[in-house]
PDB file of C-alpha atoms in Angstrom:
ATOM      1  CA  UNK C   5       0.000   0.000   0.000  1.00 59.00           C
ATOM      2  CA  UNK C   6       2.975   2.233   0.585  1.00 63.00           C
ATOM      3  CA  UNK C   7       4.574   1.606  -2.042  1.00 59.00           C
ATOM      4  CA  UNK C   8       1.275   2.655  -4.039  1.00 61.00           C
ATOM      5  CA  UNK C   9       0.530   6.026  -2.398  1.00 61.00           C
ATOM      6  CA  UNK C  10       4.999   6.661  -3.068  1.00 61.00           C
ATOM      7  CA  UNK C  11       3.686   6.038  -6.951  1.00 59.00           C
ATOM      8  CA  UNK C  12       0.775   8.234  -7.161  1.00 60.00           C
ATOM      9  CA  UNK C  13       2.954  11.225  -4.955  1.00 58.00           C
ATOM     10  CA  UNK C  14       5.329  10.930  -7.628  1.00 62.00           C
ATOM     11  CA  UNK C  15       3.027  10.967 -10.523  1.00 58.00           C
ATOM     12  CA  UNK C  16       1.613  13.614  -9.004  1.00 62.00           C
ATOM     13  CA  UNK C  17       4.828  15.880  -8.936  1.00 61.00           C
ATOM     14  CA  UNK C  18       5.307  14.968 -12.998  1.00 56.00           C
ATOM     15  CA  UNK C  19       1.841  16.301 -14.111  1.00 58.00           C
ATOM     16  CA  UNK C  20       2.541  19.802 -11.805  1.00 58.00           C
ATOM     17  CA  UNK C  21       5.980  19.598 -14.618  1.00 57.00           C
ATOM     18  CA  UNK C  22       3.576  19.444 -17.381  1.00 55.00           C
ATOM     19  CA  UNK C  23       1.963  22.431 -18.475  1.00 54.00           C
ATOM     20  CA  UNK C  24      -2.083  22.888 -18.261  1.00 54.00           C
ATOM     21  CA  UNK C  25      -3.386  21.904 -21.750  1.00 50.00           C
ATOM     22  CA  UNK C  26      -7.353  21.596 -21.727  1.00 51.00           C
ATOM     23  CA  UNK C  27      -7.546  19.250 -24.755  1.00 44.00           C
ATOM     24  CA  UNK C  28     -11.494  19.754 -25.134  1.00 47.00           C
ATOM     25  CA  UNK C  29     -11.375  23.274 -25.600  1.00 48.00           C
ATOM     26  CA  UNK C  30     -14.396  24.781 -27.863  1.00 50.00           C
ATOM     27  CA  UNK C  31     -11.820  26.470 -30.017  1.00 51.00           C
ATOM     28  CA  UNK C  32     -12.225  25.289 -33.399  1.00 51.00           C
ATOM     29  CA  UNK C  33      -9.424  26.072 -36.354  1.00 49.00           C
ATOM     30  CA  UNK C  34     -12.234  27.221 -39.323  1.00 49.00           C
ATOM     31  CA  UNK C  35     -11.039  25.738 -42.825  1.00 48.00           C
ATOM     32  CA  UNK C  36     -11.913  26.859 -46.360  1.00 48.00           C
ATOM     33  CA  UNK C  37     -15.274  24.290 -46.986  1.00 49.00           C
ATOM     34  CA  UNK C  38     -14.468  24.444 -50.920  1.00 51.00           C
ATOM     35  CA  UNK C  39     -10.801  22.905 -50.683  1.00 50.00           C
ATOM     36  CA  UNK C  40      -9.829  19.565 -49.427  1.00 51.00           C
ATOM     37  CA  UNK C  41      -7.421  19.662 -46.887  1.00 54.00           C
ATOM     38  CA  UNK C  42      -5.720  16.641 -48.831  1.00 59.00           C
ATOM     39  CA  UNK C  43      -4.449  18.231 -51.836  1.00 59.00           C
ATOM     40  CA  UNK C  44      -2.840  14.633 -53.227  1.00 57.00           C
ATOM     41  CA  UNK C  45      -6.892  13.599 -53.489  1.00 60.00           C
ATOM     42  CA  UNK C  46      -7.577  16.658 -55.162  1.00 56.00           C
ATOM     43  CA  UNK C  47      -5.035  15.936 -57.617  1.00 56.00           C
ATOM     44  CA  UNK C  48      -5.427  12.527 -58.323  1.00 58.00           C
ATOM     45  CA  UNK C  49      -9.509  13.310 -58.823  1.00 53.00           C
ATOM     46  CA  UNK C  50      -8.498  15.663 -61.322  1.00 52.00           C
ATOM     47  CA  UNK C  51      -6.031  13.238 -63.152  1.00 56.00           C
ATOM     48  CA  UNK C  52      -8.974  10.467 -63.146  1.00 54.00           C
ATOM     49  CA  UNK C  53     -11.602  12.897 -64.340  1.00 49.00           C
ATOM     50  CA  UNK C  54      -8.952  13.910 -67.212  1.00 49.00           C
ATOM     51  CA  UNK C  55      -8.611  10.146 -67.994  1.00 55.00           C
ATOM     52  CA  UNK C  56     -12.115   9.454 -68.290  1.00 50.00           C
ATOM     53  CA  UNK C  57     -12.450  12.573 -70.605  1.00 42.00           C
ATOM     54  CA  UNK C  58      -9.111  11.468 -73.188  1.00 49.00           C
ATOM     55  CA  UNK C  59     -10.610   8.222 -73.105  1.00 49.00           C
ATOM     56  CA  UNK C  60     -13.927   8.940 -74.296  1.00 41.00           C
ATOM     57  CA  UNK C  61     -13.080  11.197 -76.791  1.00 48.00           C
ATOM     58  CA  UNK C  62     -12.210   9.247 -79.714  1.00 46.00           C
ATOM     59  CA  UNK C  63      -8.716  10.525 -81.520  1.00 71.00           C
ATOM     60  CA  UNK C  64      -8.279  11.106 -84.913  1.00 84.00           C
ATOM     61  CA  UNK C  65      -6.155   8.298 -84.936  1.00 85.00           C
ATOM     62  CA  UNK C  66      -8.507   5.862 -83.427  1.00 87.00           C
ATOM     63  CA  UNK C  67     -11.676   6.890 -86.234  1.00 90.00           C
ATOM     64  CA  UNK C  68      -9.202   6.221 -89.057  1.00 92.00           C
ATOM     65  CA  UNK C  69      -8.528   2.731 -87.493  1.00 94.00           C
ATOM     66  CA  UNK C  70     -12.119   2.142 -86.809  1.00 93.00           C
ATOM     67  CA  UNK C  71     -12.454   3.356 -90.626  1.00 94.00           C
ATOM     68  CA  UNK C  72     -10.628   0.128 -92.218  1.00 96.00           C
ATOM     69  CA  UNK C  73     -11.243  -2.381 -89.246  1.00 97.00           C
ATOM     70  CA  UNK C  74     -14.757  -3.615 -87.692  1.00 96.00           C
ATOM     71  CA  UNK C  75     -13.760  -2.748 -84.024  1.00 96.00           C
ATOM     72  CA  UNK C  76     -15.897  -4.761 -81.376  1.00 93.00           C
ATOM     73  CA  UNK C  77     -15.402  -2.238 -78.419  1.00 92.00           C
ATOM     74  CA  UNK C  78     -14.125   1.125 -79.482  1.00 92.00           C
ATOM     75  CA  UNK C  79     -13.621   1.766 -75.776  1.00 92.00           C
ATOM     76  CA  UNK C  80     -11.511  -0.965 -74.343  1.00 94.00           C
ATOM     77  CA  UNK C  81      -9.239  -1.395 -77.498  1.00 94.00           C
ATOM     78  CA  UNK C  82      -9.098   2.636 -77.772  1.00 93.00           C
ATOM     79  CA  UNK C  83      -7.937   2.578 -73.855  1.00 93.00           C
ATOM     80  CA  UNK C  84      -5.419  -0.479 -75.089  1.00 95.00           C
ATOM     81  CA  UNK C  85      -3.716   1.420 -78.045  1.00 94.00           C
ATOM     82  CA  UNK C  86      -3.510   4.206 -75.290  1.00 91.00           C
ATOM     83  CA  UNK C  87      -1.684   2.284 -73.797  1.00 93.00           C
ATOM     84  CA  UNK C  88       0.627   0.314 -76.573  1.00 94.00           C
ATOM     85  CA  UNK C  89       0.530   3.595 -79.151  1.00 90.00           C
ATOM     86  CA  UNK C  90       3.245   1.457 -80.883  1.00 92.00           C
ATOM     87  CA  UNK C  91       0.639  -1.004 -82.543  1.00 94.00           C
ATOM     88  CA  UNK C  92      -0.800   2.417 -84.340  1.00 93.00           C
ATOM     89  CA  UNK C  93       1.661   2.573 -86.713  1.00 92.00           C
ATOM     90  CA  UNK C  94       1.902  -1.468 -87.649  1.00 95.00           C
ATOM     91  CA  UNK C  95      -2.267  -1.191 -87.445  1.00 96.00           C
ATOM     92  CA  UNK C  96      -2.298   0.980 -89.987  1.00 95.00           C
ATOM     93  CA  UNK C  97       0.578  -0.084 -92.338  1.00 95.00           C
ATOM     94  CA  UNK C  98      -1.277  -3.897 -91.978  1.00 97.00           C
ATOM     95  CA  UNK C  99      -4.016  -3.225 -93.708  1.00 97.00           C
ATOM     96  CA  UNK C 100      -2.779  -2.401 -97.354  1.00 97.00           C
ATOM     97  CA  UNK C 101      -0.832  -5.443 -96.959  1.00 97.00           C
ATOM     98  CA  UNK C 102      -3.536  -7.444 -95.634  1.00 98.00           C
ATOM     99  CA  UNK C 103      -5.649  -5.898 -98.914  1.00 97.00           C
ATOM    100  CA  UNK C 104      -2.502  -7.544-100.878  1.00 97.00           C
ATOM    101  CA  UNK C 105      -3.886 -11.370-100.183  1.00 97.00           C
ATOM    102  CA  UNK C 106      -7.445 -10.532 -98.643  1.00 96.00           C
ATOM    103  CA  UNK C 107      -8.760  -7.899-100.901  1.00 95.00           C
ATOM    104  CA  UNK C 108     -12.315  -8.434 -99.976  1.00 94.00           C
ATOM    105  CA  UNK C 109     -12.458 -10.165 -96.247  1.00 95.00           C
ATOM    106  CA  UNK C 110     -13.710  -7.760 -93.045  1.00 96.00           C
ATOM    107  CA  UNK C 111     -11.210  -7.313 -90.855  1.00 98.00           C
ATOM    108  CA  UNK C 112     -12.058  -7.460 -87.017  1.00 98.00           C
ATOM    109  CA  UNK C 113     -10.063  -5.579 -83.857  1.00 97.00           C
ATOM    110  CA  UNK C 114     -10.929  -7.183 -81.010  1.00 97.00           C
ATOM    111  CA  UNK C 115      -9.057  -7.025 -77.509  1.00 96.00           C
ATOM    112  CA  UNK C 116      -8.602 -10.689 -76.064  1.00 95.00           C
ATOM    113  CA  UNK C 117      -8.434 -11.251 -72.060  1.00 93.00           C
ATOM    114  CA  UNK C 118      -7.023 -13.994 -70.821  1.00 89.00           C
ATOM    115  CA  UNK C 119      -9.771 -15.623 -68.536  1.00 90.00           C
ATOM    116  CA  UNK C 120      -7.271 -17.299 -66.404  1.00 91.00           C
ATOM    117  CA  UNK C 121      -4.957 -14.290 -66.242  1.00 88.00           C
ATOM    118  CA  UNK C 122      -7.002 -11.019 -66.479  1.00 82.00           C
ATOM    119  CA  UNK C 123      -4.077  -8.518 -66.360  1.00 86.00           C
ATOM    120  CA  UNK C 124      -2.681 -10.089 -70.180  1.00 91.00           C
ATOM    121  CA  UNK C 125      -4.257  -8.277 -72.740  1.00 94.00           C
ATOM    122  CA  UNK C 126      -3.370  -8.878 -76.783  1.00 96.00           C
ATOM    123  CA  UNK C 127      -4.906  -7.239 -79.378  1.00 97.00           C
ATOM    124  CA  UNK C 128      -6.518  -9.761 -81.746  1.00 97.00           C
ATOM    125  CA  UNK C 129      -6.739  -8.955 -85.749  1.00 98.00           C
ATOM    126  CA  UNK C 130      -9.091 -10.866 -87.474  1.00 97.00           C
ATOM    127  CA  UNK C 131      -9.351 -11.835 -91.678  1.00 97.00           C
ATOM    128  CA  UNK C 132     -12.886 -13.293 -91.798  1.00 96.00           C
ATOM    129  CA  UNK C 133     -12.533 -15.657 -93.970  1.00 92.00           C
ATOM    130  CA  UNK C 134     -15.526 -17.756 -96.188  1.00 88.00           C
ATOM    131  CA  UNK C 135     -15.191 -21.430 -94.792  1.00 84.00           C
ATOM    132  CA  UNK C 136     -15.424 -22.119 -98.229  1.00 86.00           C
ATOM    133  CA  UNK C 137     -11.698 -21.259 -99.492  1.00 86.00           C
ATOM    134  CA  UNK C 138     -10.213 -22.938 -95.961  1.00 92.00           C
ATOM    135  CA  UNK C 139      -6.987 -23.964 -97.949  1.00 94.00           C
ATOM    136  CA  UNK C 140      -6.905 -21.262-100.162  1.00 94.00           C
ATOM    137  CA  UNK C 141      -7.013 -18.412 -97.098  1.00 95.00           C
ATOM    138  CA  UNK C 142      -4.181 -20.489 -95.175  1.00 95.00           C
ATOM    139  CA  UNK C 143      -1.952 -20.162 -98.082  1.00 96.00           C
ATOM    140  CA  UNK C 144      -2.237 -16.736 -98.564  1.00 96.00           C
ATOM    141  CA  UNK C 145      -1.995 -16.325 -94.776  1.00 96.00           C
ATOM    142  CA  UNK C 146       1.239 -17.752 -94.688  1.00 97.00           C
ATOM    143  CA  UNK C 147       2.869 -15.701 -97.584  1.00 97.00           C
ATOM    144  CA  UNK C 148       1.202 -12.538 -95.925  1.00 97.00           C
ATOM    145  CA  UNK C 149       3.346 -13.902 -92.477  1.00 96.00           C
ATOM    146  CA  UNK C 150       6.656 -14.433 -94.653  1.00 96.00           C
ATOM    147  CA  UNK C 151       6.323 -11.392 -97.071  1.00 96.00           C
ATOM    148  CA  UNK C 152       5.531  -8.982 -94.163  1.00 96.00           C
ATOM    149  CA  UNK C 153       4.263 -10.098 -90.854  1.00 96.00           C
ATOM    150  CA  UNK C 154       7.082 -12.047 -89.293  1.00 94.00           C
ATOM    151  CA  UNK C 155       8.975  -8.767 -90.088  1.00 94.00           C
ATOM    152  CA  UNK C 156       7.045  -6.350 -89.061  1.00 94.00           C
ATOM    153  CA  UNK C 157       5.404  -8.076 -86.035  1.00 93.00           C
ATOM    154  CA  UNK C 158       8.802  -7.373 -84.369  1.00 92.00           C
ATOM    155  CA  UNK C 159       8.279  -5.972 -80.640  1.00 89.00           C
ATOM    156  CA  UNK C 160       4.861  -6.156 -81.276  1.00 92.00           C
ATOM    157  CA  UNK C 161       3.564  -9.431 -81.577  1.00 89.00           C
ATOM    158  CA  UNK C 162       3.199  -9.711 -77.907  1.00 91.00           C
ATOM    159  CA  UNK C 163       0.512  -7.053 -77.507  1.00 95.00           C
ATOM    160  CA  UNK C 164      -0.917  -7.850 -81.523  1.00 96.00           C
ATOM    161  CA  UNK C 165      -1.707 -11.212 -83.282  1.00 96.00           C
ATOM    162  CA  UNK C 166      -3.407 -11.453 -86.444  1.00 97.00           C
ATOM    163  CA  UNK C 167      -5.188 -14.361 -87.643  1.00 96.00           C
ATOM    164  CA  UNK C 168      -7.477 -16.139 -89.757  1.00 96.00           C
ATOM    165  CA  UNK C 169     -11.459 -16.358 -88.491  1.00 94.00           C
ATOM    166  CA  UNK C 170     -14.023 -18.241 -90.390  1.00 91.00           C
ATOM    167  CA  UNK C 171     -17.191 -17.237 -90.665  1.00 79.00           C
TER     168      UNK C 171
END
């Protein structure tokens, strides 16, 4: 019991060292309502909002793909060539050699997901093909690959395949 009463005496002679803050004072510090007071949130709000806005608003770039390719979702492969702006360039110098073999076949853009793997993405470019001329469109496929594609897929064919699709 002693030695409690020594340990509250002492305690006691600490707080007088301490000096008298009343911690529930009414005093409140009055802040700007329009402004967060987190100015990194603010920002990165902003930087969203901008993405949204680039990505719905379709480039020049993107309506002159979407002008010689069927594209299945403007959107996602828009926000993918955002991303890989290097497939642009091979995009658009495909086509006239696409034209070279498959002069009158649709060609499709599509953006494949892995199921198993979400985060890999590839851009998918289809030649829809008549089941009819199976052989035929495999042979020209495979000059198209050795005259120009295995060339120019070159540090792109990981984000771009094309191939046939039957319809």
């Amino acid at each position: 019991m002693i030695a409690e009463e020594s340990k509250i005496l002492n305690l006691e002679k600490h707080n007088k060292k301490l000096p008298d803050v009343n911690f529930f004072s009414q005093r409140q510090v009055s802040q700007p309502q329009e402004f967060s007071t987190d100015r990194f949130i603010e920002h990165k709000k902003k930087s969203l909002i901008k993405e949204q806005i680039e990505d719905i608003r379709p480039s020049d770039i993107l309506r002159k793909i979407s002008q010689i390719y069927t594209i299945e979702d403007t959107f996602v492969v828009g926000r993918f060539l955002h991303k890989h702006s290097t497939l642009i360039d091979v995009l658009l110098e495909a086509h006239p050699q696409i034209r070279k073999y498959f002069p009158l076949e649709k060609l499709r853009l599509k953006l494949y997901v892995d199921p198993e793997s979400p985060q890999w993405e590839k851009l998918v470019l289809s030649i829809c093909a008549t089941p009819e001329s199976v052989d035929e469109a495999l042979n020209k496929l495979d000059e198209f690959d050795q005259e120009w594609w295995i060339d120019a897929s070159l540090g792109v064919a990981v984000n771009l395949c094309i191939n046939l699709d039957f319809e």
